[in-house]
Coordinates of C-alpha atoms in Angstrom, one line a residue:
X172 CA 104.5 52.8 -2.8
X173 CA 103.7 49.5 -0.4
X174 CA 104.8 49.1 3.1
X175 CA 105.0 45.2 2.0
X176 CA 106.1 46.6 -1.8
X177 CA 109.1 48.2 0.1
X178 CA 110.0 45.6 3.2
X179 CA 110.6 42.9 -0.4
X180 CA 113.0 45.3 -2.2
X181 CA 114.4 46.4 1.6
X182 CA 114.5 42.6 1.2
X183 CA 116.5 41.8 -2.8
X184 CA 119.3 44.0 -1.1
X185 CA 120.0 41.8 1.6
X186 CA 119.0 43.7 4.4
X187 CA 116.5 41.7 6.3
X188 CA 113.5 44.3 6.9
X189 CA 111.3 43.5 9.4
X190 CA 109.4 46.9 9.5
X191 CA 109.1 50.4 7.1
X192 CA 108.5 53.5 7.8
X193 CA 107.3 56.7 5.0
X194 CA 109.3 59.6 5.5
X195 CA 109.1 61.4 2.4
X196 CA 107.7 62.5 -0.6
X197 CA 109.2 64.8 -2.9
X198 CA 108.2 66.6 -5.9
X199 CA 110.7 65.1 -8.2
X200 CA 109.2 61.8 -7.1
X201 CA 111.7 60.2 -5.0
X202 CA 110.1 58.1 -1.6
X203 CA 112.0 58.2 1.3
X204 CA 111.7 55.0 4.0
X205 CA 112.7 53.7 6.9
X206 CA 113.2 50.7 7.3
X207 CA 114.3 48.6 10.3
X208 CA 115.7 45.1 11.1
X209 CA 115.3 43.1 13.9
X210 CA 118.7 44.0 15.4
X211 CA 117.0 47.3 15.9
X212 CA 119.4 48.8 12.9
X213 CA 117.7 51.4 10.9
X214 CA 118.8 52.7 7.0
X215 CA 117.2 54.4 4.3
X216 CA 115.2 53.6 1.5
X217 CA 114.7 55.4 -1.0
X218 CA 112.8 54.8 -4.8
X219 CA 112.8 56.2 -7.6
X220 CA 111.0 55.4 -10.4
X221 CA 114.1 53.3 -12.7
X222 CA 112.1 54.0 -16.2
X223 CA 112.1 57.8 -15.5
X224 CA 115.1 59.0 -13.9
X225 CA 118.2 57.3 -12.5
X226 CA 120.0 58.2 -8.7
X227 CA 123.0 58.6 -10.9
X228 CA 123.7 62.6 -10.2
X229 CA 123.5 62.3 -6.7
X230 CA 125.6 58.9 -6.0
X231 CA 128.3 61.2 -8.1
X232 CA 128.0 64.8 -6.0
X233 CA 127.9 62.5 -2.8
X234 CA 131.2 61.2 -3.3
X235 CA 132.7 64.9 -4.4
X236 CA 131.2 66.6 -1.8
X237 CA 133.0 63.6 0.9
X238 CA 135.9 64.5 -0.8
X239 CA 135.9 67.8 0.1
X240 CA 134.7 66.6 4.1
X241 CA 131.2 67.7 3.7
X242 CA 128.9 66.0 5.3
X243 CA 126.3 64.2 3.8
X244 CA 124.9 60.2 3.9
X245 CA 126.6 57.4 2.5
X246 CA 125.5 55.6 1.5
X247 CA 125.1 52.2 1.5
X248 CA 123.9 50.5 -1.6
X249 CA 122.5 51.2 -4.5
X250 CA 120.7 48.7 -7.5
X251 CA 120.0 50.8 -10.8
X252 CA 117.4 48.3 -11.8
X253 CA 115.6 48.7 -8.4
X254 CA 116.3 52.1 -9.0
X255 CA 116.7 52.0 -5.3
X256 CA 119.5 53.6 -2.8
X257 CA 120.3 52.1 0.4
X258 CA 121.9 55.1 2.8
X259 CA 122.6 55.9 6.3
X260 CA 119.5 56.8 8.7
X261 CA 120.1 60.0 10.2
X262 CA 117.7 60.5 12.1
X263 CA 114.8 63.2 12.3
X264 CA 116.4 66.4 13.9
X265 CA 116.1 68.1 10.2
X266 CA 116.8 72.2 11.3
X267 CA 113.3 72.8 10.7
X268 CA 112.0 71.0 13.8
X269 CA 114.2 72.0 16.4
X270 CA 115.5 75.9 15.5
X271 CA 114.0 77.9 18.1
X272 CA 114.5 81.8 19.1
X273 CA 117.1 80.3 21.4
X274 CA 119.2 78.5 18.6
X275 CA 118.3 80.5 15.7
X276 CA 122.1 82.3 15.2
X277 CA 124.3 79.6 16.1
X278 CA 122.3 76.8 13.9
X279 CA 121.3 79.3 10.6
X280 CA 125.2 80.7 10.7
X281 CA 126.5 77.0 10.8
X282 CA 124.0 76.5 8.0
X283 CA 125.9 79.2 5.9
X284 CA 128.9 78.0 6.9
X285 CA 128.4 75.1 5.3
X286 CA 126.5 76.6 2.5
X287 CA 130.2 78.9 2.1
X288 CA 132.2 75.0 2.4
X289 CA 129.5 73.9 -0.4
X290 CA 130.2 77.2 -3.2
X291 CA 133.9 76.6 -2.8
X292 CA 134.2 73.1 -3.1
X293 CA 134.6 71.0 -6.4
X294 CA 131.9 69.4 -7.6
X295 CA 132.7 66.9 -10.7
X296 CA 130.7 66.6 -13.8
X297 CA 127.8 68.9 -12.9
X298 CA 125.8 71.1 -15.0
X299 CA 125.2 75.4 -15.1
X300 CA 121.9 75.8 -15.1
X301 CA 120.2 77.8 -18.4
X302 CA 119.4 81.1 -18.4
X303 CA 116.1 79.8 -20.1
X304 CA 115.7 77.0 -17.6
X305 CA 115.5 79.7 -15.2
X306 CA 113.3 81.1 -16.6
X307 CA 110.4 78.7 -17.5
X308 CA 110.9 78.0 -13.8
X309 CA 109.4 81.2 -13.2
X310 CA 106.7 80.7 -16.4
X311 CA 105.4 78.3 -13.8
X312 CA 103.2 80.6 -12.0
X313 CA 101.8 81.8 -14.3
X314 CA 100.8 79.0 -16.1
X315 CA 100.4 76.8 -14.0
X316 CA 99.6 79.1 -10.0
X317 CA 97.7 81.4 -11.8
X318 CA 95.7 79.9 -15.0
X319 CA 94.8 76.4 -13.8
X320 CA 94.9 76.7 -9.3
X321 CA 93.8 80.1 -9.4
X322 CA 92.1 79.8 -12.2
X323 CA 92.8 83.8 -13.9
X324 CA 93.8 85.3 -16.5
X325 CA 98.1 86.1 -15.9
X326 CA 97.6 88.1 -18.8
X327 CA 102.1 89.9 -18.7
X328 CA 101.6 91.6 -15.1
X329 CA 104.5 89.4 -14.0
X330 CA 106.7 89.7 -17.0
X331 CA 108.7 92.3 -16.4
X332 CA 109.5 91.3 -13.1
X333 CA 110.5 88.0 -14.7
X334 CA 112.6 89.7 -17.8
X335 CA 115.2 91.4 -14.5
X336 CA 115.2 88.8 -12.4
X337 CA 117.0 86.6 -15.3
X338 CA 119.1 89.8 -16.1
X339 CA 120.3 90.2 -12.4
X340 CA 121.2 86.6 -12.1
X341 CA 123.4 86.5 -15.1
X342 CA 124.7 89.2 -13.6
X343 CA 125.5 87.5 -10.2
X344 CA 128.1 85.1 -9.5
X345 CA 127.7 81.9 -10.1
X346 CA 128.2 78.8 -7.8
X347 CA 127.4 75.0 -6.8
X348 CA 124.1 75.7 -6.2
X349 CA 122.3 72.9 -4.0
X350 CA 119.3 75.1 -6.0
X351 CA 116.9 74.0 -2.2
X352 CA 119.2 74.4 0.5
X353 CA 116.6 74.6 3.1
X354 CA 116.1 74.4 6.5
X355 CA 114.3 70.5 6.0
X356 CA 116.6 69.6 3.7
X357 CA 119.4 70.3 6.6
X358 CA 120.1 67.7 9.4
X359 CA 122.3 67.0 12.6
X360 CA 122.8 64.5 12.6
X361 CA 124.2 61.7 15.6
X362 CA 127.7 63.5 16.0
X363 CA 125.8 66.2 15.5
X364 CA 127.5 67.8 12.7
X365 CA 125.6 69.6 10.3
X366 CA 124.8 67.4 7.1
X367 CA 123.0 68.6 3.6
X368 CA 120.8 65.5 1.8
X369 CA 119.0 65.7 -1.3
X370 CA 121.5 67.8 -3.5
X371 CA 120.7 66.0 -6.7
X372 CA 119.6 68.4 -8.4
X373 CA 123.1 70.9 -8.0
X374 CA 124.3 72.3 -10.7
X375 CA 126.6 75.8 -11.1
X376 CA 123.6 78.5 -10.5
X377 CA 123.5 82.1 -9.2
X378 CA 124.8 82.2 -5.7
X379 CA 121.4 83.9 -4.2
X380 CA 119.5 80.8 -4.9
X381 CA 120.8 78.6 -2.0
X382 CA 121.0 82.0 0.3
X383 CA 116.9 82.3 -0.1
X384 CA 116.6 79.0 1.2
X385 CA 118.1 79.2 4.2
X386 CA 117.9 82.8 5.2
X387 CA 113.9 83.0 3.7
X388 CA 112.1 79.7 5.0
X389 CA 108.8 79.0 3.4
X390 CA 107.0 78.3 6.9
X391 CA 108.1 81.6 8.8
X392 CA 107.8 85.0 7.5
X393 CA 110.4 87.1 6.2
X394 CA 112.4 88.8 9.7
X395 CA 114.9 91.3 7.8
X396 CA 116.9 92.8 11.1
X397 CA 117.8 88.6 11.3
X398 CA 118.6 88.6 7.4
X399 CA 120.8 91.5 7.9
X400 CA 122.6 90.0 10.9
X401 CA 123.0 87.1 8.7
X402 CA 124.5 88.6 6.1
X403 CA 126.6 90.1 7.5
X404 CA 127.9 87.3 8.8
X405 CA 128.3 85.8 5.4
X406 CA 129.8 88.8 3.5
X407 CA 132.6 88.9 6.4
X408 CA 133.3 85.0 5.7
X409 CA 132.5 84.2 2.4
X410 CA 135.5 83.6 -0.5
X411 CA 136.3 86.6 -1.9
X412 CA 134.8 88.3 0.8
X413 CA 131.2 90.2 -0.3
X414 CA 129.9 93.4 0.5
X415 CA 127.1 93.2 2.5
X416 CA 124.9 95.0 0.5
X417 CA 125.8 93.0 -2.5
X418 CA 124.6 89.9 -1.2
X419 CA 121.5 91.5 0.0
X420 CA 120.8 91.4 -3.6
X421 CA 122.3 88.2 -4.4
X422 CA 119.1 88.0 -2.0
X423 CA 116.5 90.1 -3.4
X424 CA 116.9 88.0 -7.1
X425 CA 117.6 84.6 -5.8
X426 CA 114.9 84.6 -3.6
X427 CA 112.5 86.6 -6.5
X428 CA 113.5 83.6 -7.8
X429 CA 113.0 80.6 -6.3
X430 CA 109.8 81.5 -5.0
X431 CA 108.1 81.9 -8.0
X432 CA 109.2 79.2 -8.8
X433 CA 107.8 77.3 -6.3
X434 CA 104.1 78.8 -6.5
X435 CA 104.5 76.7 -9.9
X436 CA 106.2 73.7 -8.8
X437 CA 104.1 72.8 -5.6
X438 CA 101.0 73.7 -7.6
X439 CA 101.1 71.7 -10.6
X440 CA 101.7 68.7 -7.9
X441 CA 98.4 69.0 -6.4
X442 CA 96.8 69.7 -10.1
X443 CA 98.9 67.0 -11.6
X444 CA 99.4 64.0 -8.6
X445 CA 96.8 65.6 -6.6
X446 CA 99.4 66.1 -3.7
X447 CA 98.2 68.1 -1.4
X448 CA 100.0 68.3 1.7
X449 CA 101.9 71.4 0.4
X450 CA 99.4 73.3 -0.2
X451 CA 99.2 74.7 2.8
X452 CA 102.3 76.5 2.1
X453 CA 102.1 78.3 -0.9
X454 CA 100.4 82.0 1.2
X455 CA 103.5 82.3 3.3
X456 CA 105.8 81.4 0.2
X457 CA 103.5 84.1 -1.9
X458 CA 103.5 86.2 1.4
X459 CA 107.3 86.0 1.0
X460 CA 107.6 87.1 -2.5
X461 CA 106.0 90.0 -2.6
X462 CA 108.1 91.4 0.8
X463 CA 111.3 90.8 -1.7
X464 CA 109.8 92.6 -4.8
X465 CA 111.2 96.2 -5.3
X466 CA 108.9 98.8 -4.7
X467 CA 109.0 100.0 -8.1
X468 CA 107.3 96.9 -9.6
X469 CA 103.4 96.9 -10.2
X470 CA 103.5 93.0 -9.7
X471 CA 103.7 93.9 -6.0
X472 CA 100.7 95.4 -5.3
X473 CA 99.5 93.3 -7.8
X474 CA 100.1 90.0 -5.5
X475 CA 98.8 91.7 -2.8
X476 CA 96.2 92.8 -3.3
X477 CA 94.6 91.1 -5.8
X478 CA 95.8 87.5 -6.2
X479 CA 96.7 87.3 -2.4
X480 CA 92.9 87.1 -1.2
X481 CA 92.4 84.7 -3.7
X482 CA 95.0 81.9 -3.1
X483 CA 93.2 82.4 0.5
X484 CA 89.8 81.7 -0.8
X485 CA 91.5 78.6 -2.9
X486 CA 93.3 77.1 -0.2
X487 CA 89.7 77.3 1.9
X488 CA 88.1 75.7 -1.4
X489 CA 90.7 72.4 -0.6

């Protein structure tokens, strides 16, 4: 949307908007804008094309999170016809922007505390991921990332890994799964409480996917020393307690599903909508995927020796 359209929408909701700034555009198509009035009061306006989707899941989950004392944005107003929610402005202090070596341990353990709280809460009316849904998300790696973005035949080199990933995820505990529990979706609000955002895709899903989201970030190289420390904390504090080696197993397969899926998703955003801004993240996502794949899989070598150079070359061409 254009700035003028956002200002007009805000005014239709009785907020006297004088300025609007774009915040981010999500893979889901949601647009986020910060709008402010002449009293220097700001809100976040989220627009979602009402002919394509609705805000109802986000609103339902918000209500459930509030009932479980989990910090999340307050919804000020919702207009289904316009496809708009007005939300509390939490500021710009997402974990990705201010985490450093000095505060990393504390902030990531606090993030795990929040994750455990979400996993153990009662969230009404959310669906359960279907096996085929998780599998199709990974197949986009072959059909989109390999064939359409890199323009190579995917063959079947990664099929065994995809199949084993599904088998492993099915055998793991299933809990409330945010599905994008990463550092940029955790904000330190004005009261200095960690607040979760962008949870509209939450379903019941494998426990390791959200662990992967917070412990294996797309913007940093995998650090197994950090992971060992944080999994010790998680395994000792989650309910029921989990042995650390099992937690690492859950993390491993959750990260494989997540990274394979996101390579396909971000490639598709570029191909379909020319959204180039996330392509620079692809090499790190692929690198972290390779590090998490167990050694016995032949595709690990193919990804490292063939796919990585092709990806780097493709990124440079853009």
